[in-house]
Coordinates of C-alpha atoms in Angstrom, one line a residue:
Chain N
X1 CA 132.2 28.6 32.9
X2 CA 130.8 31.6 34.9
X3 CA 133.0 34.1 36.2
X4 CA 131.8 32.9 40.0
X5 CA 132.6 29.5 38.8
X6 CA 136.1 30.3 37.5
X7 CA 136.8 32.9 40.6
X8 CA 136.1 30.1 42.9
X9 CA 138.4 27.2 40.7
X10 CA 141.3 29.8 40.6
X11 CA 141.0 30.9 44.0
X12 CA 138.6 28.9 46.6
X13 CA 137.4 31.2 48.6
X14 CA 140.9 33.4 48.7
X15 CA 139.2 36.2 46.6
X16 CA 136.9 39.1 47.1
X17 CA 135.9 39.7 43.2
X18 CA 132.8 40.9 42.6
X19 CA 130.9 42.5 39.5
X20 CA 129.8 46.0 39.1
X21 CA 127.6 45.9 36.1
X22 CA 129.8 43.9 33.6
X23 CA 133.1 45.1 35.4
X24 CA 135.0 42.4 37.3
X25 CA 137.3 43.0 39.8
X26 CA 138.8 42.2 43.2
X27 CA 141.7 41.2 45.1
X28 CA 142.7 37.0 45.2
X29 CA 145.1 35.3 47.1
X30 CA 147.2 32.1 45.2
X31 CA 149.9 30.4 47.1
X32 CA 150.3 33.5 49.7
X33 CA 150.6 36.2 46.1
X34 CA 147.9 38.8 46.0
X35 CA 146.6 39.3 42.6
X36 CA 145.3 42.1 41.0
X37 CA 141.6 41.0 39.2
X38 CA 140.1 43.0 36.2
X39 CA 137.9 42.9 33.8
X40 CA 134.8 42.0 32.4
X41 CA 131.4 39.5 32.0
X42 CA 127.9 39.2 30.6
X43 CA 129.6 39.3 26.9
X44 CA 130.0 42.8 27.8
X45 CA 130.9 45.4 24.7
X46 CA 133.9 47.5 25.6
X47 CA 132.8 51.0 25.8
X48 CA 134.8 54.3 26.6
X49 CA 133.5 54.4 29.8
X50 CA 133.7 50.4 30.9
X51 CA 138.0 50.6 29.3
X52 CA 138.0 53.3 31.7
X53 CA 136.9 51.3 34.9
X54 CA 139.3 48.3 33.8
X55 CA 141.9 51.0 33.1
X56 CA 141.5 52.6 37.3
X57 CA 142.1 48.9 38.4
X58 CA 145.1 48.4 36.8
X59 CA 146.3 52.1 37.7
X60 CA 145.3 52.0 41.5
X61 CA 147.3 48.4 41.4
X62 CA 150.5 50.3 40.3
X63 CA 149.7 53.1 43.1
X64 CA 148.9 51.2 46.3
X65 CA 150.5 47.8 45.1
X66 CA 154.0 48.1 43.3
X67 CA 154.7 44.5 41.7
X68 CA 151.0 43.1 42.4
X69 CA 150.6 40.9 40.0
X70 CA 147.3 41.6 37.6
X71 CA 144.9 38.8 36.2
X72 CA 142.7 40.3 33.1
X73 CA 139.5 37.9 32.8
X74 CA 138.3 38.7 29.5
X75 CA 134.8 37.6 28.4
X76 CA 133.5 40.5 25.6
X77 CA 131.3 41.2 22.5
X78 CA 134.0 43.2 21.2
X79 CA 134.2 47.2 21.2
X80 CA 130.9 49.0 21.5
X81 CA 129.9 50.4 18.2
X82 CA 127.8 53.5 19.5
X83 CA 128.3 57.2 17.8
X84 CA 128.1 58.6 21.4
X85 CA 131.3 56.1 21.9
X86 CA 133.0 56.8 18.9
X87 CA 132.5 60.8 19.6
X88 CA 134.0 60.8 22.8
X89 CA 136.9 58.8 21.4
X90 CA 136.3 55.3 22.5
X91 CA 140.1 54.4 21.0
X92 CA 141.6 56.8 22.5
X93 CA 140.1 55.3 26.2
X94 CA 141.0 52.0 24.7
X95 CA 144.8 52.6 23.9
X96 CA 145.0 54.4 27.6
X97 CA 143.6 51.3 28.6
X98 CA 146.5 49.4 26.7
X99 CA 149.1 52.0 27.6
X100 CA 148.2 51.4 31.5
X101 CA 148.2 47.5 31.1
X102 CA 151.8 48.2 29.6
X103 CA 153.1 50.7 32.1
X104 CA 152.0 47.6 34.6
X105 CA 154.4 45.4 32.7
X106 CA 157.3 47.5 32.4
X107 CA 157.3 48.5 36.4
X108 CA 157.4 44.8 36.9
X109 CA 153.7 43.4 37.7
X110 CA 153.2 40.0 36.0
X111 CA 150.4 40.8 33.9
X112 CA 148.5 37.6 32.9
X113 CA 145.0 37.4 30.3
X114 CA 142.5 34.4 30.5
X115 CA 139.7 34.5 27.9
X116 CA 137.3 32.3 30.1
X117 CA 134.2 33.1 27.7
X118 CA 134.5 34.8 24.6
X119 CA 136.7 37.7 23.3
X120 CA 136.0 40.1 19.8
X121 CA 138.6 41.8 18.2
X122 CA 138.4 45.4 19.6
X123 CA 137.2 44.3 23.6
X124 CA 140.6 42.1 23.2
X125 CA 143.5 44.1 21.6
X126 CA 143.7 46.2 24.9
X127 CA 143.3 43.7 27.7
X128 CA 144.7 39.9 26.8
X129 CA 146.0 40.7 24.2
X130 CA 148.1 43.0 25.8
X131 CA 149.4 41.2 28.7
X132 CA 152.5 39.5 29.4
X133 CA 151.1 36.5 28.2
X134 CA 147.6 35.5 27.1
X135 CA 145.4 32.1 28.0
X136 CA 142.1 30.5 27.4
X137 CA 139.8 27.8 28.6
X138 CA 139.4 25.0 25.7
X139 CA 135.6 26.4 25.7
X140 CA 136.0 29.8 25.1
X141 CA 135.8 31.5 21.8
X142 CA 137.7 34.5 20.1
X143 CA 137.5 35.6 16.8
X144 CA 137.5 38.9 14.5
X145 CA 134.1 39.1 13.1
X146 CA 131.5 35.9 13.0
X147 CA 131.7 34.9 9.1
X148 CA 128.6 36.1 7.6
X149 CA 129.5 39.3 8.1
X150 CA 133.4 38.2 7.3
X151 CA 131.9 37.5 4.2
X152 CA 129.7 40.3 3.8
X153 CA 133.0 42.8 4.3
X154 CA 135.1 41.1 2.0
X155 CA 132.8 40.3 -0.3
X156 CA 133.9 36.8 -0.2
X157 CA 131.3 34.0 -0.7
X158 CA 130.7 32.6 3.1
X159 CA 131.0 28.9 1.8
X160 CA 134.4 29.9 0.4
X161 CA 135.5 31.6 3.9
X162 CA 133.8 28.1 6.1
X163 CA 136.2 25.7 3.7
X164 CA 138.8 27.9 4.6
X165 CA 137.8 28.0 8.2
X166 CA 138.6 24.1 8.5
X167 CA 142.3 24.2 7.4
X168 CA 143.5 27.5 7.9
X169 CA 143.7 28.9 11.4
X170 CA 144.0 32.6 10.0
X171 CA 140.3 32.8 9.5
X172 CA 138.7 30.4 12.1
X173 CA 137.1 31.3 15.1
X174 CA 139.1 29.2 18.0
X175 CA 141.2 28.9 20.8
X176 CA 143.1 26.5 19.3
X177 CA 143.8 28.6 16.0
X178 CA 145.1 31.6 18.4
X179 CA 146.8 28.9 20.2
X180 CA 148.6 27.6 16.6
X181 CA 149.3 31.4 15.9
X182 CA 151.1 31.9 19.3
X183 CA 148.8 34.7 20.1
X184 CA 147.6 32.5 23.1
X185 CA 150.0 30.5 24.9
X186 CA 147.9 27.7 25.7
X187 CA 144.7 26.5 27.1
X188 CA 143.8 26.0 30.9
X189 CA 142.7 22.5 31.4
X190 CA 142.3 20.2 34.6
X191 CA 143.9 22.4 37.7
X192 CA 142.8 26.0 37.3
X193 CA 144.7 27.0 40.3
X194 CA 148.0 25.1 39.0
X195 CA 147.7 26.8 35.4
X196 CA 147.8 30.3 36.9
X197 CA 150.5 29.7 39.4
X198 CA 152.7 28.2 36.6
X199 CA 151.8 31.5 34.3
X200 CA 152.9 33.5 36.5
X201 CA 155.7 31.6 37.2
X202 CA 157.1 31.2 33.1
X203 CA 154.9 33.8 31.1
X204 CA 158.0 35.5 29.5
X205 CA 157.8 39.2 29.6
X206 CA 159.2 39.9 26.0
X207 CA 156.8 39.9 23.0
X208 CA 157.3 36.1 21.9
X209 CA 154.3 35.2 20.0
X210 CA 155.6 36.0 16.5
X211 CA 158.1 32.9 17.2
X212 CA 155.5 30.7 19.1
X213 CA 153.6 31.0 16.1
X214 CA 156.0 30.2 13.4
X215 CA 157.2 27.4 15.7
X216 CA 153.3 25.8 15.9
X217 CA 153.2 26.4 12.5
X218 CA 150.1 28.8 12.7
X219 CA 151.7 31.4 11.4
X220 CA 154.2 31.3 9.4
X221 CA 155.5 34.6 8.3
X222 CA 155.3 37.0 11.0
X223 CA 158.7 36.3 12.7
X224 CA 160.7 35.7 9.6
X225 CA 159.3 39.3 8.1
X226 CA 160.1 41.5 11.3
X227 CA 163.8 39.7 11.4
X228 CA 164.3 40.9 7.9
X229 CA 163.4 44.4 8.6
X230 CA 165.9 44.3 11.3
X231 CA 168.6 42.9 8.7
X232 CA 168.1 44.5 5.6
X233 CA 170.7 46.7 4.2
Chain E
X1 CA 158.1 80.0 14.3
X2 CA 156.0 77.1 12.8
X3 CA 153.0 78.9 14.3
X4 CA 153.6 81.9 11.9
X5 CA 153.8 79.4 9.0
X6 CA 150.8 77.7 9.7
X7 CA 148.8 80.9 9.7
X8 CA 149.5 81.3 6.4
X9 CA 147.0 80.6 3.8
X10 CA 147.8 77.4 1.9
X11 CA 149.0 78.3 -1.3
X12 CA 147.3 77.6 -4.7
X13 CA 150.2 75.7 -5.5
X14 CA 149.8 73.0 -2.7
X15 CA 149.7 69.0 -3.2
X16 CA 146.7 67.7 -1.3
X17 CA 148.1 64.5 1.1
X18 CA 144.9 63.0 0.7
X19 CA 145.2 62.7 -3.0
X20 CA 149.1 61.3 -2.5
X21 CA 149.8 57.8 -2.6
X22 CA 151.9 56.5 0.4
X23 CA 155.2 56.1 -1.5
X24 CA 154.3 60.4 -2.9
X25 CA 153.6 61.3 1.0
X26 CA 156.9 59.6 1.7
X27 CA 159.1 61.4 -1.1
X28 CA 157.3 65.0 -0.8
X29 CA 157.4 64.5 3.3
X30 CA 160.8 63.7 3.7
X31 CA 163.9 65.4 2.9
X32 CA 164.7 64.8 -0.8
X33 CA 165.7 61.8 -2.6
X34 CA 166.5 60.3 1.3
X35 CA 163.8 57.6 1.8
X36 CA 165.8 54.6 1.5
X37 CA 163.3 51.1 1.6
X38 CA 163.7 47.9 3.4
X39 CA 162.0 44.9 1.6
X40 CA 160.9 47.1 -1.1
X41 CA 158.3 46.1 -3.9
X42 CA 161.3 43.9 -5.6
X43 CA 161.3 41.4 -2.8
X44 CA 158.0 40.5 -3.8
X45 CA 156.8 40.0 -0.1
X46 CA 152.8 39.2 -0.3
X47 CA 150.6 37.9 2.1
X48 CA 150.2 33.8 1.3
X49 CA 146.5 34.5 2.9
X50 CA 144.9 36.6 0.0
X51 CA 146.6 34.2 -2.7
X52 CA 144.8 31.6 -0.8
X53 CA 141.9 33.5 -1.1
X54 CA 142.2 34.5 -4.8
X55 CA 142.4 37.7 -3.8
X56 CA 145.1 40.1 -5.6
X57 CA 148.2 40.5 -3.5
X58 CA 150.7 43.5 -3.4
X59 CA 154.5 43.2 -3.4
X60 CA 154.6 45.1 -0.2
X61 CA 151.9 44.1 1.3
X62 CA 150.1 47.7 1.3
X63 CA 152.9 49.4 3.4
X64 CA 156.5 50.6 2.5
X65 CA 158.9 50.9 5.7
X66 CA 162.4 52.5 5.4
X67 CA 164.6 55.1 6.7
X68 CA 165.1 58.7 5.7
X69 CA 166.1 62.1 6.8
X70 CA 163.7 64.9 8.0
X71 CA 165.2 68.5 8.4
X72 CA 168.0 66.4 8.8
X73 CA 167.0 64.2 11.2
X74 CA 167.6 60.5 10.9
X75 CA 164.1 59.3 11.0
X76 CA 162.5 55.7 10.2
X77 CA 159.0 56.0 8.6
X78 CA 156.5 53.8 7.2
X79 CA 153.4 54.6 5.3
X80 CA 150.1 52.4 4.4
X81 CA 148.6 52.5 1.3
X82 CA 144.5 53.3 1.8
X83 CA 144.6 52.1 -2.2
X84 CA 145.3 48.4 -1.1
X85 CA 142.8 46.9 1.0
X86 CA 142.1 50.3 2.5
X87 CA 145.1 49.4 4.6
X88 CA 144.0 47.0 6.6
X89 CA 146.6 45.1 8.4
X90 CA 147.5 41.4 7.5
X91 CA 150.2 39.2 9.2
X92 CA 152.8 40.5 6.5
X93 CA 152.1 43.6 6.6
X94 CA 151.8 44.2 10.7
X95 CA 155.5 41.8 11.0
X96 CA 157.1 45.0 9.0
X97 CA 155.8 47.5 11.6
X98 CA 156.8 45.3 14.3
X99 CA 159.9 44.6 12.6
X100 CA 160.6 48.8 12.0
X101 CA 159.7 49.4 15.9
X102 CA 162.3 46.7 16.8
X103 CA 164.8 47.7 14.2
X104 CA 164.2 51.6 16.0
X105 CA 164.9 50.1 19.4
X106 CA 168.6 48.8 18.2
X107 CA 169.5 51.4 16.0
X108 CA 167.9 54.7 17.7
X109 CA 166.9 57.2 15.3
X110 CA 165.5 60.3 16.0
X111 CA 161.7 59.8 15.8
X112 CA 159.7 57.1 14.0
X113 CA 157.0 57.9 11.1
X114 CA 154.1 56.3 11.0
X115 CA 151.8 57.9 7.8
X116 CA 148.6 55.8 8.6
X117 CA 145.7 55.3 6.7
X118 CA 143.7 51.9 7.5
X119 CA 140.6 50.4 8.6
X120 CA 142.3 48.6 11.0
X121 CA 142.8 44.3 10.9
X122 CA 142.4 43.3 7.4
X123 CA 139.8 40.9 7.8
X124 CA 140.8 38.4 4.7
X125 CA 143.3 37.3 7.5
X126 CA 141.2 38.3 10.5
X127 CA 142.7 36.5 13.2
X128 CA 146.5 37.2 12.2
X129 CA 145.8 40.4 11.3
X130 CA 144.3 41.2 15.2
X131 CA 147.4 39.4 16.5
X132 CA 149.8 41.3 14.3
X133 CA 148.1 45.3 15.3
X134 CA 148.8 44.0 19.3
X135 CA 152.0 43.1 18.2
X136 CA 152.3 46.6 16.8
X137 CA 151.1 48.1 19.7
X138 CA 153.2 46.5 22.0
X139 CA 156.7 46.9 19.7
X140 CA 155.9 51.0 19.4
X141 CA 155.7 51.4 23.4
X142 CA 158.4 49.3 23.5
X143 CA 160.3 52.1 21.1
X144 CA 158.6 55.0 23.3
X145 CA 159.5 54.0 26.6
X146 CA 162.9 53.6 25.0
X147 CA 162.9 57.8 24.6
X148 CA 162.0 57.5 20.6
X149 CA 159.7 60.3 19.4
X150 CA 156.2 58.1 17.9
X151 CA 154.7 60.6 15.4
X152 CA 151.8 59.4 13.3
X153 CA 150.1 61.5 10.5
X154 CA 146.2 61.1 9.5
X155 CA 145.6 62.6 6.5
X156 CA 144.3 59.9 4.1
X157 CA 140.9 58.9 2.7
X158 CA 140.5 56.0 3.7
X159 CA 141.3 57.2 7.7
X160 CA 142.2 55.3 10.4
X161 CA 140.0 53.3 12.3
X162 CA 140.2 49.6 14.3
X163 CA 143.1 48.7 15.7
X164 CA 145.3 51.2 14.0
X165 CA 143.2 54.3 15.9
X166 CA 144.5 52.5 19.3
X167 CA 147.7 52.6 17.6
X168 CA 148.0 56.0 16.7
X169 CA 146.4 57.0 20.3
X170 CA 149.8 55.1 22.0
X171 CA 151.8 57.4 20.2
X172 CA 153.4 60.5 21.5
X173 CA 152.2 62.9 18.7
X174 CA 149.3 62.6 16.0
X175 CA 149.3 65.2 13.4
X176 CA 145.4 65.5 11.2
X177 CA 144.3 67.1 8.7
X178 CA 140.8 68.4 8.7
X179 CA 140.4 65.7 6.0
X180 CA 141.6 63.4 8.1
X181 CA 139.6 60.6 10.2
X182 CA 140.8 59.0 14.0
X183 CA 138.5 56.4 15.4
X184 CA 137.6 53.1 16.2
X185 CA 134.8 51.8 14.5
X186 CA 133.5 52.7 11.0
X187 CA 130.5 54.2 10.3
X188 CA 129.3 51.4 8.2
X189 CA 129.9 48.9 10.8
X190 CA 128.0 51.4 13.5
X191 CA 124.9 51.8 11.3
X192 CA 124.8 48.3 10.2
X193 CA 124.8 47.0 13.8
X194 CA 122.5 49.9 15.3
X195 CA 120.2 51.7 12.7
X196 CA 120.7 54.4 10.4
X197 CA 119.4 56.4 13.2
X198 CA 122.4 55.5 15.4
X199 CA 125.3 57.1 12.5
X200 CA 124.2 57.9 9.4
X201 CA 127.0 56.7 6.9
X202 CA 126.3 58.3 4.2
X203 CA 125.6 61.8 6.1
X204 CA 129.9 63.1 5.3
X205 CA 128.9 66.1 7.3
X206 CA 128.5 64.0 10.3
X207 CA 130.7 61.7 10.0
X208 CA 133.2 63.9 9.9
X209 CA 132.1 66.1 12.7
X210 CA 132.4 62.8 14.7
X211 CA 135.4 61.3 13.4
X212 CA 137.0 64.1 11.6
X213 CA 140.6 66.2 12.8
X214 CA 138.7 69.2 13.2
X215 CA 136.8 67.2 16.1
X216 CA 139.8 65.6 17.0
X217 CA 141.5 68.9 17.3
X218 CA 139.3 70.6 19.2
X219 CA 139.3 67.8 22.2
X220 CA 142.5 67.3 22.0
X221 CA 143.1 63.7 20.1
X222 CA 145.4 65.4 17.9
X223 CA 148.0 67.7 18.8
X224 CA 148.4 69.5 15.5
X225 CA 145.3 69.9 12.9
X226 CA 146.8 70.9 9.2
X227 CA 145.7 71.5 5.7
X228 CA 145.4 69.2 3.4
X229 CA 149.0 69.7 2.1
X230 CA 151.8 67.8 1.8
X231 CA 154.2 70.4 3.1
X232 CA 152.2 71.2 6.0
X233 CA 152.5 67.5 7.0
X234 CA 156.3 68.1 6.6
X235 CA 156.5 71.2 8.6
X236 CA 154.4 69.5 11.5
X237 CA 156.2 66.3 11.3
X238 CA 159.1 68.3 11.6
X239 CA 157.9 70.1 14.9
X240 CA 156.9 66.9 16.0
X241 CA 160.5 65.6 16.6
X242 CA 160.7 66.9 20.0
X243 CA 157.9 65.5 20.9
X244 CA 158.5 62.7 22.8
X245 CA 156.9 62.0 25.9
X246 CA 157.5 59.5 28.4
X247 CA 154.7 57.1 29.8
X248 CA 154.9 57.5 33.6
X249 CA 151.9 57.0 36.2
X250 CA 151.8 60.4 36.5
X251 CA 151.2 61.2 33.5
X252 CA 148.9 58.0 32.7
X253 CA 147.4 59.2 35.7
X254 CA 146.6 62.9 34.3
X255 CA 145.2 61.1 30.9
X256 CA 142.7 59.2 33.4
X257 CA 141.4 62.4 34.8
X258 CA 141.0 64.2 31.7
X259 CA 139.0 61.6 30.2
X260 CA 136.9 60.5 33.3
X261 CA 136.5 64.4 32.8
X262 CA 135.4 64.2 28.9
X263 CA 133.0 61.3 29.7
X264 CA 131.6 63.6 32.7
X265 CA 131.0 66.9 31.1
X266 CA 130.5 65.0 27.8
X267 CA 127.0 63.6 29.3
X268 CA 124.7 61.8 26.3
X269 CA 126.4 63.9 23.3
X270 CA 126.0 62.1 19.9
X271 CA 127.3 65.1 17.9
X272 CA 130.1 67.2 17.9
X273 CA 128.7 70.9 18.6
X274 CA 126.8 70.0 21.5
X275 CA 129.9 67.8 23.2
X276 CA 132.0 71.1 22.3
X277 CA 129.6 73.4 24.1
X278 CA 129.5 70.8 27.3
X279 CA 133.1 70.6 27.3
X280 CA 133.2 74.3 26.9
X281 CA 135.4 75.2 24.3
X282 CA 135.6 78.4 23.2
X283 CA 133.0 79.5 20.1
X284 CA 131.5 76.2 19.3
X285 CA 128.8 77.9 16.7
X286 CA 131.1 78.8 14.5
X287 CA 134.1 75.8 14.9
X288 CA 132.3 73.7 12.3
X289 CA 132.7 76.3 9.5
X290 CA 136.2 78.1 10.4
X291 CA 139.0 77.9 8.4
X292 CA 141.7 75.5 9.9
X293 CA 144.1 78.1 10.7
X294 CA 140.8 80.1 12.5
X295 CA 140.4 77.2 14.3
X296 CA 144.0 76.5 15.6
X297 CA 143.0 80.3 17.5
X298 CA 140.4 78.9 19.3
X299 CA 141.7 78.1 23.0
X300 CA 141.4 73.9 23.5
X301 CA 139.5 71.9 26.2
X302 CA 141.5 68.9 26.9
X303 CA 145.0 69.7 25.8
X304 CA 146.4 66.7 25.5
X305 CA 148.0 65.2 28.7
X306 CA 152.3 65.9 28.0

């Protein structure tokens, strides 16, 4: 689904997002709540100067438009991985990216992420992955690294990392796998519209994906290891 | 005070941090014989992933997390180990950060300790291990906006890159060596998706001029740039635990300008010199070849926003 598409299945005709270059963003109306929009289309790869732009929406929402809640659309190829990028200090614009989306959170906007296309590892940490909560549409894709080069960084025979692909949600591409690991809550299906406005209705705003994803059995340790660092002697 | 001692030629007797192991840095960094370990080595905690994989585990999953005193100071602290999958960061190993943060947000120490050396998500367990650094990442703002001093220290071969340079960049303090390396993607990946042309890996010159804490320094992504010395970590660690600065809009708001600034004056720079010279800080011919303590005279560009 097109960002067009989606804007006009969340919203009807309630929004004025728009895209500058791959930059999404705007101002939507759901059940008489404004929403903050931001974020990004065309697969676009997250570049200093394009966390930047995502990181002025989300800074002029806490400005102008205390407790306006924020909707990140994420569709991304993943960081940019340019020297010019990397010289300027693209993780640095990245974690103030993150640090804004946070700030957001804590001064009491609902921040919610939908990966609507796809979403790569470095474009992701910093935007959905980041919000309150984080969905997807059952068609979208998120992963790491595709698994040839998986493969070729680990040194792992590819056939080896596909087998494992099947059973194993820790290396599969797929909503569903982030779904079973609790770092998505769940997927969109049906009623957009209805999706959102409950998200923003029961997205909790505490860090609860550790549990979600012991409790869907996707991930199994993560919970139980950070309780035993709180209790060890 | 500190500023005296860091003038001071290193000494011949100094223990290079790059050379340490993360359990060394952790005894020679912190007050003596005070680290104490939660779910050391004997717990046997390794990640079910790389079993699966037939891939050799580690009993702490290639990070050791504890508490431990620092001039005194309660601190908590935990340190990666670049030796064990160049400290990348699997489900086990990211729940014992989270688990440290959260642990710092009950009991309050001082400041919290982050030695960091890692290439980011270890990607035998790619999609936990993504996951896990946002967990990170959201449990260390969580213990910053909470008033606890974040101090992370880059001094390690092996760098820090992926998700754990976003980490250390949420932090209120980062502390580098000139040995040291803060950025996002590696080299390798860089000149395997773009041309040797793009980044050379194998030219060290440049990849440290673009990655490096003498670059880092000079722009003002690291607040202090040391030697590669053990007790030069200490001392700036230990001028690091005031260092605490909230996360307000204003001051998210200053960080905006200053890097809408950078990209500006910045213009198409691919290499260090030439982005120093556009930025305009202060004898950029010579800041690739001065001594560490010559450069910590030269006046800064973007001073990092406090």
């Amino acid at each position: 689904m097109n960002w067009s598409e989606l804007a006009t299945a969340l919203f009807g005709a309630d929004h004025d997002i728009r895209a500058d270059g791959s930059l999404l963003h705007g101002t939507a109306t759901l059940a008489r709540q404004s929403i903050a929009v931001v974020g990004t289309t065309d697969h676009a790869s997250i570049g200093y100067a394009l966390a930047l732009r995502q990181a002025e929406v989300v800074l002029a929402t806490m400005a102008h438009h205390p407790g306006r809640a924020v909707l990140l659309l994420i569709d991304t190829q993943g960081q940019q991985l340019r020297r010019h990028d990397e010289l300027l200090g693209i993780n640095r614009a990245m974690a103030h990216l993150g640090c804004c989306i946070d700030l957001a959170r804590r001064r009491g906007h609902r921040v919610i992420g939908l990966v609507y296309d796809q979403a790569l590892s470095g474009g992701f940490i910093t935007s959905g992955l980041i919000a309150d909560g984080c969905y997807a549409l059952p068609q979208a894709e998120i992963r790491v690294m595709r698994l040839p080069a998986m493969a070729r960084v680990t040194k792992l025979p590819e056939a080896l990392l596909a087998e494992l692909s099947q059973a194993n949600p820790v290396f599969a591409p797929g909503v569903d796998n982030y779904v079973a690991m609790g770092g998505v809550r769940s997927l969109w299906r049906g009623d957009l519209a209805a999706a959102l406005r409950q998200a923003l209705a029961d997205t909790p705003t505490d860090d609860t994906r550790a549990v979600d994803g012991a409790q869907r059995g996707g991930r199994r340790l993560a919970a139980d290891v950070a309780q035993a660092v709180m209790d060890a002697a | 005070m500190n500023g005296m001692n860091a003038m001071k030629p290193a000494l011949p007797s100094r223990i290079s941090y790059a050379e340490c192991s993360a359990r060394e840095r952790l005894a020679r960094l912190l007050d003596a014989d005070t680290f104490h370990e939660w779910l050391p080595p004997a717990q046997r905690l390794t990640s079910p992933h790389l079993a699966q994989l037939g891939v050799p585990g580690a009993f702490d999953d290639g990070v050791a997390i504890g508490c431990a005193r620092l001039a005194g100071h309660e601190v908590f602290v935990a340190a990666q180990e670049g030796a064990f999958m160049g400290g990348g960061v699997g489900e086990v190993h990211g729940a014992k950060l989270v688990g440290l943060f959260r642990r710092a947000l009950r009991d309050r120490p001082r400041a919290v300790l982050l030695l960091a050396e890692s290439g980011g998500v270890r990607l035998h367990e790619a999609n936990a291990g993504l996951i896990a650094v946002s967990e990170v990442m959201r449990a260390l703002l969580d213990a910053r906006a909470a008033g606890i001093a974040v101090i992370v220290l880059i001094g390690g071969a092996n760098g820090c890159f992926g998700g754990m340079g976003i980490v250390a960049r949420c932090a209120d303090h980062i502390v580098m060596s000139d040995a040291g390396r803060l950025a996002m993607s590696g080299p390798e990946v860089i000149e395997a998706s773009h041309g040797v042309e793009e980044f050379d890996a194998r030219d060290r010159a440049l990849v440290w001029r673009v990655t490096g804490g003498r670059h880092r320094y000079l722009v003002g992504d690291c607040d202090q740039l040391v030697e590669d010395d053990v007790a030069a970590f200490r001392d700036a660690a230990i001028v690091a635990l005031d260092s605490h600065r909230p996360l307000t809009l204003p001051a998210l708001q200053d960080e905006h300008a200053l890097l809408q600034r950078r990209l500006h004056d910045a213009g198409d720079a691919i290499d260090a010199p030439v982005m120093w010279q556009r930025l305009g800080i202060a004898q950029d011919e010579r800041a690739p070849d001065l001594a560490v303590h010559e450069l910590r005279a030269l006046e800064r560009i973007g001073e990092p926003a406090r």
